[in-house]
Tab-separated table of C-alpha atoms and ligand atoms in Angstrom:
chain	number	residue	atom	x	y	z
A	23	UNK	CA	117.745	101.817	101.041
A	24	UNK	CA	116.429	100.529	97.774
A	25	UNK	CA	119.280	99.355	95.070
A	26	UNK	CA	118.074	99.167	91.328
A	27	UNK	CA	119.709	97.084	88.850
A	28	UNK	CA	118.163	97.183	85.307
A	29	UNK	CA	121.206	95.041	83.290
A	30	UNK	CA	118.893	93.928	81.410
A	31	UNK	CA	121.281	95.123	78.124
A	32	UNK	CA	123.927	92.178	79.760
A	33	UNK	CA	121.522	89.051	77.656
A	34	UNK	CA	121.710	91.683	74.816
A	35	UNK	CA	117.725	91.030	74.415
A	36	UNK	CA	117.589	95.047	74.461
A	37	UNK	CA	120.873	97.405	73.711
A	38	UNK	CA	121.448	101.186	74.935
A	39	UNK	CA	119.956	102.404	71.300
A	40	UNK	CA	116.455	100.651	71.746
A	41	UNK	CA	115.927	102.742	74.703
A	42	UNK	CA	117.286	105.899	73.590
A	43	UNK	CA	113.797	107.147	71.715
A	44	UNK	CA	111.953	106.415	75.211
A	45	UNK	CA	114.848	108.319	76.741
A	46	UNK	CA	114.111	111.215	74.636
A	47	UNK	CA	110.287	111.169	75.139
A	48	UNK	CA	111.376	111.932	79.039
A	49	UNK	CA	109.827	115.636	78.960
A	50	UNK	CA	106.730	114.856	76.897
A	51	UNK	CA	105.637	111.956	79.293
A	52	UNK	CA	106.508	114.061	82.602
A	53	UNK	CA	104.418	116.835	81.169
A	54	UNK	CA	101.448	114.262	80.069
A	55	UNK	CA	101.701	113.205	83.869
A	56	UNK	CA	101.349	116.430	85.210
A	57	UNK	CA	97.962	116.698	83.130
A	58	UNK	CA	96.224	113.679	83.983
A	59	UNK	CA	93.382	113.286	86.482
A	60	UNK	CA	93.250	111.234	89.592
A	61	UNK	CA	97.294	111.957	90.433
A	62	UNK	CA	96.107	112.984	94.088
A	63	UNK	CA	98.774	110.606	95.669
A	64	UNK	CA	101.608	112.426	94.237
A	65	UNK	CA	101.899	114.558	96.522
A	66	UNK	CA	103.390	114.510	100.638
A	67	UNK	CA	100.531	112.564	102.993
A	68	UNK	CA	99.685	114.940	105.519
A	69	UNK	CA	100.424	113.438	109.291
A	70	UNK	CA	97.662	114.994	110.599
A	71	UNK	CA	95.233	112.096	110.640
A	72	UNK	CA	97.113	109.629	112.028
A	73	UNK	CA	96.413	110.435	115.617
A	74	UNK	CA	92.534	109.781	114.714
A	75	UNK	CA	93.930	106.475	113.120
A	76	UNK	CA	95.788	105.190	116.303
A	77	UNK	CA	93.113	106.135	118.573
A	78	UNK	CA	90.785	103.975	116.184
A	79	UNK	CA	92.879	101.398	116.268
A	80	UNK	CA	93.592	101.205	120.145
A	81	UNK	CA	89.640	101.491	121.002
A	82	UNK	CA	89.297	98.327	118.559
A	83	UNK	CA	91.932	96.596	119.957
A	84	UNK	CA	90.155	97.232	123.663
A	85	UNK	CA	86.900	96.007	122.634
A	86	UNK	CA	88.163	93.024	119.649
A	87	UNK	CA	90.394	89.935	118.917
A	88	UNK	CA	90.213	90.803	115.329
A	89	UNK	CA	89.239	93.115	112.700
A	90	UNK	CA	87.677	92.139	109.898
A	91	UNK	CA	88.549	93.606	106.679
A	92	UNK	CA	85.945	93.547	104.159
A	93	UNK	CA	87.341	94.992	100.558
A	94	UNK	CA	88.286	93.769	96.831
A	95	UNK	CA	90.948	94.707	94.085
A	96	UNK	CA	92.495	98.486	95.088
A	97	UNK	CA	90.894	98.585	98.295
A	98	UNK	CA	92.448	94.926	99.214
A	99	UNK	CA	95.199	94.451	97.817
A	100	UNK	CA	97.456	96.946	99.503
A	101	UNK	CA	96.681	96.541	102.730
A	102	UNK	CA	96.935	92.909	102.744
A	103	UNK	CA	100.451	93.286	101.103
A	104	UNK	CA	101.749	94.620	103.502
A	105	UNK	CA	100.009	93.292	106.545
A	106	UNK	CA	101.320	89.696	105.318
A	107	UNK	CA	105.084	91.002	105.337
A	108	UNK	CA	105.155	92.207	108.585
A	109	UNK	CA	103.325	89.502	110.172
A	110	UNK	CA	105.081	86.701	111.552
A	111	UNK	CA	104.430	83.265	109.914
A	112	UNK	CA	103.237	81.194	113.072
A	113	UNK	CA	101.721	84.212	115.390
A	114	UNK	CA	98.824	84.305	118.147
A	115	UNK	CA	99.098	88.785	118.218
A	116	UNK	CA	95.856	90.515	117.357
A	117	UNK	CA	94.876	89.153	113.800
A	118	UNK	CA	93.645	91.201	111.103
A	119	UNK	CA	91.371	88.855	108.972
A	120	UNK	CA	90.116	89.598	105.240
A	121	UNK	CA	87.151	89.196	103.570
A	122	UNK	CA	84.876	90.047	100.450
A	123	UNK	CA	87.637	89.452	97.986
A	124	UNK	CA	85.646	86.158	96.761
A	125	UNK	CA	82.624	84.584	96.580
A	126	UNK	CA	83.633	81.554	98.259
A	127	UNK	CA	80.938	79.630	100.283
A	128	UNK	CA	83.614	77.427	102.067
A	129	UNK	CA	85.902	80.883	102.889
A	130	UNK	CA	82.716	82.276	104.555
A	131	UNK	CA	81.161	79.758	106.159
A	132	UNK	CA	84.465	79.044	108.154
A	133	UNK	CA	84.955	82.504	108.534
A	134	UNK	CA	81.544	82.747	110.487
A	135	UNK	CA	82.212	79.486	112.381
A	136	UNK	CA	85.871	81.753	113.533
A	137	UNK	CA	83.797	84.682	114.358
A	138	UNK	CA	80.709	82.908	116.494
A	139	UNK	CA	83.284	82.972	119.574
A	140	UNK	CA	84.825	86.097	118.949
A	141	UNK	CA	84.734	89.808	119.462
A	142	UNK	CA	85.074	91.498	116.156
A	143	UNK	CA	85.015	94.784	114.571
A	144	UNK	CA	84.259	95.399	110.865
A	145	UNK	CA	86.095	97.658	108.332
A	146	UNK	CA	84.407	97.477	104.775
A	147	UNK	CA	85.957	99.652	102.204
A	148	UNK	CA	84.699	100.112	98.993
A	149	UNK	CA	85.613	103.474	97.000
A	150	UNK	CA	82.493	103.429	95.143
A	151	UNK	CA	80.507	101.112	98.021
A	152	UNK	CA	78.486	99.667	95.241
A	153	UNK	CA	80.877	96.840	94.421
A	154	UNK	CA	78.925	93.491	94.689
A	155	UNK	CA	81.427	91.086	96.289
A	156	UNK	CA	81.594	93.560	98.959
A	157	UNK	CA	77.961	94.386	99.438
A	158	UNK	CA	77.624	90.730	99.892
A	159	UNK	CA	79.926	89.950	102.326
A	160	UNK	CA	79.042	93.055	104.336
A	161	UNK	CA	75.344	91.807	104.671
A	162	UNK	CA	76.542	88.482	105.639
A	163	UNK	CA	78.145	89.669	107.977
A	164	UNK	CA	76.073	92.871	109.493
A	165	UNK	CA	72.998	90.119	109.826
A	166	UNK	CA	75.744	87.771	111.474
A	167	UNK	CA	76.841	90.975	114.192
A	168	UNK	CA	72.784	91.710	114.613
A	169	UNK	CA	72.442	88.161	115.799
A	170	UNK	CA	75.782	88.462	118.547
A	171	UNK	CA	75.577	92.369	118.752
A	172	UNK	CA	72.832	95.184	120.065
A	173	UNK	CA	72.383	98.340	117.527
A	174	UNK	CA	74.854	100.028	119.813
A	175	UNK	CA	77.497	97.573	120.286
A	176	UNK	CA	77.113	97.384	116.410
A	177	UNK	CA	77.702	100.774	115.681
A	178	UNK	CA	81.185	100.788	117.777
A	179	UNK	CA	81.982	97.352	115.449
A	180	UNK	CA	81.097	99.127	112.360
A	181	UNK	CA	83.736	101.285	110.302
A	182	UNK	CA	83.115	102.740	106.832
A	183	UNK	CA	85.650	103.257	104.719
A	184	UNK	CA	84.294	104.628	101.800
A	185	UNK	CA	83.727	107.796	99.522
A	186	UNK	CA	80.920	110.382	99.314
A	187	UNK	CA	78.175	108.371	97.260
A	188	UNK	CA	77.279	104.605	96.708
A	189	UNK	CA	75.774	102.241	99.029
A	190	UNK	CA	78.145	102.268	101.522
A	191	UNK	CA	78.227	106.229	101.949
A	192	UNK	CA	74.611	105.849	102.678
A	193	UNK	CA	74.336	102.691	104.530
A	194	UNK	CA	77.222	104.764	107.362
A	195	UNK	CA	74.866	107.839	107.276
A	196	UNK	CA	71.915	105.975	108.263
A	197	UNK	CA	72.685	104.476	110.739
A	198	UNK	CA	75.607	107.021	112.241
A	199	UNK	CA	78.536	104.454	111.365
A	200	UNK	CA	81.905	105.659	112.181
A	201	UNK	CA	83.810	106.101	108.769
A	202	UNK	CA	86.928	107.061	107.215
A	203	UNK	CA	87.608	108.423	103.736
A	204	UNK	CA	89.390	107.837	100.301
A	205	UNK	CA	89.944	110.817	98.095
A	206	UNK	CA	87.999	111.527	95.536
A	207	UNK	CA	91.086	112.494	93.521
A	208	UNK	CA	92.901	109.237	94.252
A	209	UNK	CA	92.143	105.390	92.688
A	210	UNK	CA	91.502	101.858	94.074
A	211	UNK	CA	94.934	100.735	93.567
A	212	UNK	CA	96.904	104.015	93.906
A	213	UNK	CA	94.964	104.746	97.421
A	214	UNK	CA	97.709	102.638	99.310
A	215	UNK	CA	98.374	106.066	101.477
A	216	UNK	CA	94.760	106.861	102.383
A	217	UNK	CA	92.705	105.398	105.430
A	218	UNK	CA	91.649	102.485	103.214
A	219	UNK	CA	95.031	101.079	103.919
A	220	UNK	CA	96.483	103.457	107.032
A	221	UNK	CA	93.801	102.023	109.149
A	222	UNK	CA	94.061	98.294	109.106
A	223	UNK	CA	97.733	98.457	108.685
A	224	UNK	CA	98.069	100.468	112.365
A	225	UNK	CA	97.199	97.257	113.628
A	226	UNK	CA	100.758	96.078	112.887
A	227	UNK	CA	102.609	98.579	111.092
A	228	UNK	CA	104.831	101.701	111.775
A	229	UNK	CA	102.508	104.210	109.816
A	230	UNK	CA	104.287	106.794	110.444
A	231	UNK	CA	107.703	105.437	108.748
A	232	UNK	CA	105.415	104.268	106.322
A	233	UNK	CA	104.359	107.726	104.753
A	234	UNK	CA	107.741	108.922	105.929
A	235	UNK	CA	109.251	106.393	103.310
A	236	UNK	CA	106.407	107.503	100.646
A	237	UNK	CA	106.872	111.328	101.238
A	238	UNK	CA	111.089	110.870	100.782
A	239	UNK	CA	110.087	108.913	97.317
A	240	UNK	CA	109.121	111.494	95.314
A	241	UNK	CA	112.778	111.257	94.049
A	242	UNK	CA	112.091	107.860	93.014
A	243	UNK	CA	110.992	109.337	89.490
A	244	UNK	CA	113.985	109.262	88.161
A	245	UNK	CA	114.428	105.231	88.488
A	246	UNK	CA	110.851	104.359	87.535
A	247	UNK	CA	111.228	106.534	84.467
A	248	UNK	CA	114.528	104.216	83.576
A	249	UNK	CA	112.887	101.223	84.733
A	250	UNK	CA	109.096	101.847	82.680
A	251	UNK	CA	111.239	102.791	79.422
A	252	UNK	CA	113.335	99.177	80.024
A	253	UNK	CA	110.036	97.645	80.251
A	254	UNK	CA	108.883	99.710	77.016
A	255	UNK	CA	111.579	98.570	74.853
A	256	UNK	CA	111.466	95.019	76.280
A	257	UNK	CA	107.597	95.021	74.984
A	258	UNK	CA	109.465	96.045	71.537
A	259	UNK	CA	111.276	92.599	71.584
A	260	UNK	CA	108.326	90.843	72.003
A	261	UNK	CA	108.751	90.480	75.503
A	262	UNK	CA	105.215	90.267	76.622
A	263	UNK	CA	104.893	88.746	80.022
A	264	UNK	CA	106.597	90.298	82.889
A	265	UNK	CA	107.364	88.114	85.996
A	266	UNK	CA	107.929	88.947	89.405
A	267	UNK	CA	109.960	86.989	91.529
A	268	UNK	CA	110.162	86.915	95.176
A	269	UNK	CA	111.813	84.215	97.520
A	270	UNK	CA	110.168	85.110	100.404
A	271	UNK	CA	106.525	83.002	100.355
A	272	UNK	CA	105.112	86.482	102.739
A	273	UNK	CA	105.621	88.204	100.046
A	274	UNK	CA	103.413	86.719	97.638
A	275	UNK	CA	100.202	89.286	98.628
A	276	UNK	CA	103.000	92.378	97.247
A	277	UNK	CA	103.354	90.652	94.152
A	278	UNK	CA	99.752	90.114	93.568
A	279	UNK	CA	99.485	94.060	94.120
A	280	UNK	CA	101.967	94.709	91.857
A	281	UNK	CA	100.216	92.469	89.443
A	282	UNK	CA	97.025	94.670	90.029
A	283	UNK	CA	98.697	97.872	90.076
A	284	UNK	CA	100.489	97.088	86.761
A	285	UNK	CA	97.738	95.361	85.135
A	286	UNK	CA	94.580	97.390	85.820
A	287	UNK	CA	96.729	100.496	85.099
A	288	UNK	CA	98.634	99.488	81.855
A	289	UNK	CA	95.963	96.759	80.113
A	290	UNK	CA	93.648	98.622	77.479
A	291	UNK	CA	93.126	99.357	74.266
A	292	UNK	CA	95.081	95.983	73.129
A	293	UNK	CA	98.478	96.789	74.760
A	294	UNK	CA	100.035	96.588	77.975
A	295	UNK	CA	102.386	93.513	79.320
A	296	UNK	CA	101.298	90.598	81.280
A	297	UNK	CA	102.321	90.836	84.869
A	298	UNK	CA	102.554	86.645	86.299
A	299	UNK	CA	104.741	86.061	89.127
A	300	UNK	CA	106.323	83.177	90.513
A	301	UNK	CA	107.885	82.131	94.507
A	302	UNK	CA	111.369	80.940	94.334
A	303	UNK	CA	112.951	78.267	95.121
A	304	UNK	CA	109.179	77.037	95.130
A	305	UNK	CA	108.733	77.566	91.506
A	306	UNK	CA	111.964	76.646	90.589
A	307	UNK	CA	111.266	73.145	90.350
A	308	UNK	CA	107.873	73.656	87.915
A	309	UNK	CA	108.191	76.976	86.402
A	310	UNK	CA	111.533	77.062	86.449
A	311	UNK	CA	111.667	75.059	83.510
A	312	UNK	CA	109.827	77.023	81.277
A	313	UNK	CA	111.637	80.622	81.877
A	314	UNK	CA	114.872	78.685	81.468
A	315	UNK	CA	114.289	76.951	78.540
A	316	UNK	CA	110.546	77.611	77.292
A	317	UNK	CA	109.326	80.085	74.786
A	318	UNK	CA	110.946	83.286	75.274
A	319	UNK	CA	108.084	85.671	75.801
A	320	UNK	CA	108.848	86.791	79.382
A	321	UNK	CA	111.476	88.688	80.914
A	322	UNK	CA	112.008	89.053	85.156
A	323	UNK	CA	111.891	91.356	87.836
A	324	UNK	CA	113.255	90.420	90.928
A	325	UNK	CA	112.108	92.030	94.448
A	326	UNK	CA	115.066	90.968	96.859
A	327	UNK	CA	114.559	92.173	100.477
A	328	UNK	CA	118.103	90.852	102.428
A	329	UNK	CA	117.155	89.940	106.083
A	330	UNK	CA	119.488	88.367	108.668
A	331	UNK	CA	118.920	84.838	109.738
A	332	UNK	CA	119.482	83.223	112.945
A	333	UNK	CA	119.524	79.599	111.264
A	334	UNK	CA	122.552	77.839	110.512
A	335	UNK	CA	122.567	74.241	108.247
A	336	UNK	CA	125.502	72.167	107.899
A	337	UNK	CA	127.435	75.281	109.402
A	338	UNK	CA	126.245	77.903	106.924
A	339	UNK	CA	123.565	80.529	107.778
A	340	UNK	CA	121.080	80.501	105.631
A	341	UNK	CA	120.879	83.720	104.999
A	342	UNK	CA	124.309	83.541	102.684
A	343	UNK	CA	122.769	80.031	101.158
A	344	UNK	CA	119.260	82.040	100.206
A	345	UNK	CA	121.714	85.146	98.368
A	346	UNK	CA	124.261	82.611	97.127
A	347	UNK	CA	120.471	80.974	95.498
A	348	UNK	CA	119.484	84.342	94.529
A	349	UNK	CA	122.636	84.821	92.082
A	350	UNK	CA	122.482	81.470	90.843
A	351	UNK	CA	118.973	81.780	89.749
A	352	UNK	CA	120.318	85.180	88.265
A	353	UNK	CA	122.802	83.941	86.133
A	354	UNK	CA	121.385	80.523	84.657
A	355	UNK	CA	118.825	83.070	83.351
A	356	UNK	CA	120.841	85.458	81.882
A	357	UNK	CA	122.411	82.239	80.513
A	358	UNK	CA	118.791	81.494	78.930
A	359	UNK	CA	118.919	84.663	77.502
A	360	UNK	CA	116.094	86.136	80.176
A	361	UNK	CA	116.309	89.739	80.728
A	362	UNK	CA	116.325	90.077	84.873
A	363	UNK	CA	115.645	93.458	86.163
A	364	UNK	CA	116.501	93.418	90.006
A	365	UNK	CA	115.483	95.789	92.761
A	366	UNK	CA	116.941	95.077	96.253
A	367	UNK	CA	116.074	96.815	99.629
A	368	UNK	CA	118.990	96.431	102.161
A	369	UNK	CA	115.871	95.778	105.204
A	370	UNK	CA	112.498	95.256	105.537
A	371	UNK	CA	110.823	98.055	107.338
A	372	UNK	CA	108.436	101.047	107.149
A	373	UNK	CA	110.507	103.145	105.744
A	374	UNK	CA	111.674	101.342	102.585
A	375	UNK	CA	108.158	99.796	101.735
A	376	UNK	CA	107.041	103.646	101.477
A	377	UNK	CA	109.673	104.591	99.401
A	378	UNK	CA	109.099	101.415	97.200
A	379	UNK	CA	105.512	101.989	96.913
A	380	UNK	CA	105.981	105.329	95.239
A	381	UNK	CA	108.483	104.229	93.006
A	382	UNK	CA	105.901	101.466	91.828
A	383	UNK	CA	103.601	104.332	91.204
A	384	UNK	CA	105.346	106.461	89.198
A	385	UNK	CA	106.362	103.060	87.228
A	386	UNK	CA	103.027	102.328	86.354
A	387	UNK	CA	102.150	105.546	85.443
A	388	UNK	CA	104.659	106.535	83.263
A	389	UNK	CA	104.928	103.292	81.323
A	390	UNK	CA	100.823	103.165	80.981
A	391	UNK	CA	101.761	106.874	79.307
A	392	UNK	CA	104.559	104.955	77.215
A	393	UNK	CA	101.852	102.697	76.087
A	394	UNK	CA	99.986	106.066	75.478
A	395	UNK	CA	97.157	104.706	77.689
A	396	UNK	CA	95.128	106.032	80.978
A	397	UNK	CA	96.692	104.926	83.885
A	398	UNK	CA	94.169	105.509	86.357
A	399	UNK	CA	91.134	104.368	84.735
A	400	UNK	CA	89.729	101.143	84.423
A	401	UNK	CA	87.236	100.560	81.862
A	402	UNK	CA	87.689	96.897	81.718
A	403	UNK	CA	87.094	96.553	85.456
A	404	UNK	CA	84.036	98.245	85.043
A	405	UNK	CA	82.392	95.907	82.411
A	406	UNK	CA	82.324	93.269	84.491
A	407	UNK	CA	80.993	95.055	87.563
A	408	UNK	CA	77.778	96.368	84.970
A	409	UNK	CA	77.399	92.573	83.735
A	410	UNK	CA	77.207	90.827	87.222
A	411	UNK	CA	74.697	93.414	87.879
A	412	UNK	CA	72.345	92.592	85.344
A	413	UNK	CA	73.165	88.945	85.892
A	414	UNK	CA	71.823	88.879	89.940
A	415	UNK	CA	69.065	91.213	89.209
A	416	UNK	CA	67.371	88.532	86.801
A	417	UNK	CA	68.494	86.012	89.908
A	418	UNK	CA	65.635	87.506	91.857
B	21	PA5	O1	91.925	99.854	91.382
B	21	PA5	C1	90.719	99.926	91.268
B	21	PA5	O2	90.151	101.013	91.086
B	21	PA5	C2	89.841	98.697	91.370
B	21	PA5	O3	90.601	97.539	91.498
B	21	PA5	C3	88.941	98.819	92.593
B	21	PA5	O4	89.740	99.055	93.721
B	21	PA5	C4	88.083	97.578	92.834
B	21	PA5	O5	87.302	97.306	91.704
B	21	PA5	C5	87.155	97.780	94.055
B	21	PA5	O6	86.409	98.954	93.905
B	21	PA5	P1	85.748	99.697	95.134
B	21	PA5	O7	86.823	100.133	96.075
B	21	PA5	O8	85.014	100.854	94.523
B	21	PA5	O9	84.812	98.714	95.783
């Protein structure tokens, strides 16, 4: 169960009237939703593929001590979300490892060092499988497995998750790669629901409850509408910067989607607000400072997942210490005149990370269309992939 709370009218930063003309745009922005492209994940995920998924997954888990993700942005982010919430902090289980999101030498060299003694199987995803971080790191690594691996052993390591052009595409057709597929109807960051993240979540993930949660959140619209015109009006008050708070450190990867799914979706043409986000009771001694007292530019969204804890200190479990911290934090901000919006699920499982997923959706959607902007394009994106193009072509 999900709980929204969107007093954000309490600091009086914005009152009932500001949002009333978003309120009565409801209709206009539903319909302009209904029109746009690329809105293939609104709509119920089909079960019938996740048979092919688990059987995937078991035959890597016979043959592997890890899979190696290889993927950037949209076809990173999600997956790695969510794999970090569910996985215990100090764990020896089968690991899923990622890759390809940098270009760090240090990353990779240690990351081959980790792999000489391994067995491994590769997953690169790439929606287009042209993008250059991941071509990279898929080479490295392909000439890596051709030094450990035969061609056949290779092609049972190999998975291509991919669309039906680019690099990629071709590279799997060639030389008969397994592969998997992403929609051609459905973006980077909105494919959280397609084999780019089903597959390397079944490694430690209830998928099933997963898209169960997603298909139930279609109702969610309702919420994110209230929750994208708060945001809207907050803009209005020259409230810029949104941060996301979590107080859970495993969470950090969600936020850093969020940050991508808001930003990439909502930042064009001049407008949009800045998504940051911060760890508390970490950033509560640097940060903290500056949302209490600093420039006030930002406003707050807190993502509070309750959980039970086994640990008592000084005869107090720390579970009611960690809420009794999350209302303090609350309230000396709405003291500092910070608007805190604050969505709460009661557990953290499948079920509710689907259903939160699709609310986040329709939130970025509908308050890109506030912002009368595309929210499944990303032009931006795509004029840095053209420039580091012509940059290592006149490297050779
Ligand atoms: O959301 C998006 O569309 C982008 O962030 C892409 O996912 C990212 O640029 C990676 O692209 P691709 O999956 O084509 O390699």
């Amino acid at each position: 169960m999900i709980n929204f709370d969107f007093k954000t009218t309490i600091t009086n930063v914005v009152k009932e009237e500001d949002l009333l003309q978003y309120k009565n745009k409801k209709n206009e922005i539903m319909e302009s939703f209904q029109k746009c492209d690329m809105i293939g994940w609104d709509k119920n995920v089909s079960t019938d593929n996740i048979n092919h998924i688990k059987q995937m997954m078991k035959e890597v888990k016979k043959n592997s001590s890890l899979l190696l993700v290889i993927g950037i942005g949209g076809s990173f982010l999600g997956s790695k979300a969510l794999y970090d919430m569910f996985e215990h902090y100090f764990s020896d289980q089968f690991k899923v490892i990622y890759c390809g999101y940098s270009l760090s030498s240090n990353y990779l060299s240690d990351l081959l060092k980790l792999l000489k003694d391994k067995d491994f199987t590769v997953n690169v995803i790439s929606k287009s499988g042209n993008t250059m971080e991941i071509k990279l790191a898929y080479n490295l690594i392909k000439g890596f497995m051709q030094e450990k691996y035969s061609e056949e052993e290779i092609k049972q390591r190999i998975i291509v998750t991919t669309g039906t052009s680019g690099y990629l595409y071709e590279e799997a057709r060639t030389n008969n790669y397994r592969t998997l597929s992403i929609p051609d109807d459905i973006g980077g960051r909105y494919s959280m629901m397609t084999d780019a993240h089903l597959f390397p979540l079944s490694f430690n993930l209830d998928i099933e409850q997963l898209i169960s949660g997603y298909n139930d959140g279609e109702v969610m619209k309702k919420e994110a509408y209230e929750y994208a015109i708060i945001r809207r009006s907050l803009f209005d008050k020259n409230k810029i910067i949104e941060n996301y708070v979590s107080f859970e450190p495993k969470y950090e990867m969600f936020i850093e989607w969020l940050k991508q799914l808001f930003g990439e979706s909502e930042g064009k043409n001049g407008k949009g607000i800045f998504p940051t986000s911060t760890i508390f009771t970490r950033d509560l001694h640097s940060l903290g400072q500056f949302i209490q007292e600093g420039n006030k530019i930002l406003f707050e969204t807190f993502i509070i997942v309750r959980q039970n804890s086994e640990i008592n200190i000084d005869n107090t479990n720390l579970n009611n210490i960690n809420n009794a911290v999350v209302d303090a934090v609350r309230n000396a901000h709405y003291k500092g005149n910070v608007a805190v919006n604050f969505i709460e699920i009661d557990k953290l499982n499948e079920y509710n990370m689907g259903l939160l997923i699709r609310f986040f959706f329709y939130s970025a959607a509908f308050s890109s269309l506030l912002f009368e902007v595309n929210p499944f394009d990303q032009p931006g994106v795509e004029v840095y992939k053209h420039e580091i193009k012509k940059s290592l072509e006149n490297l050779k």
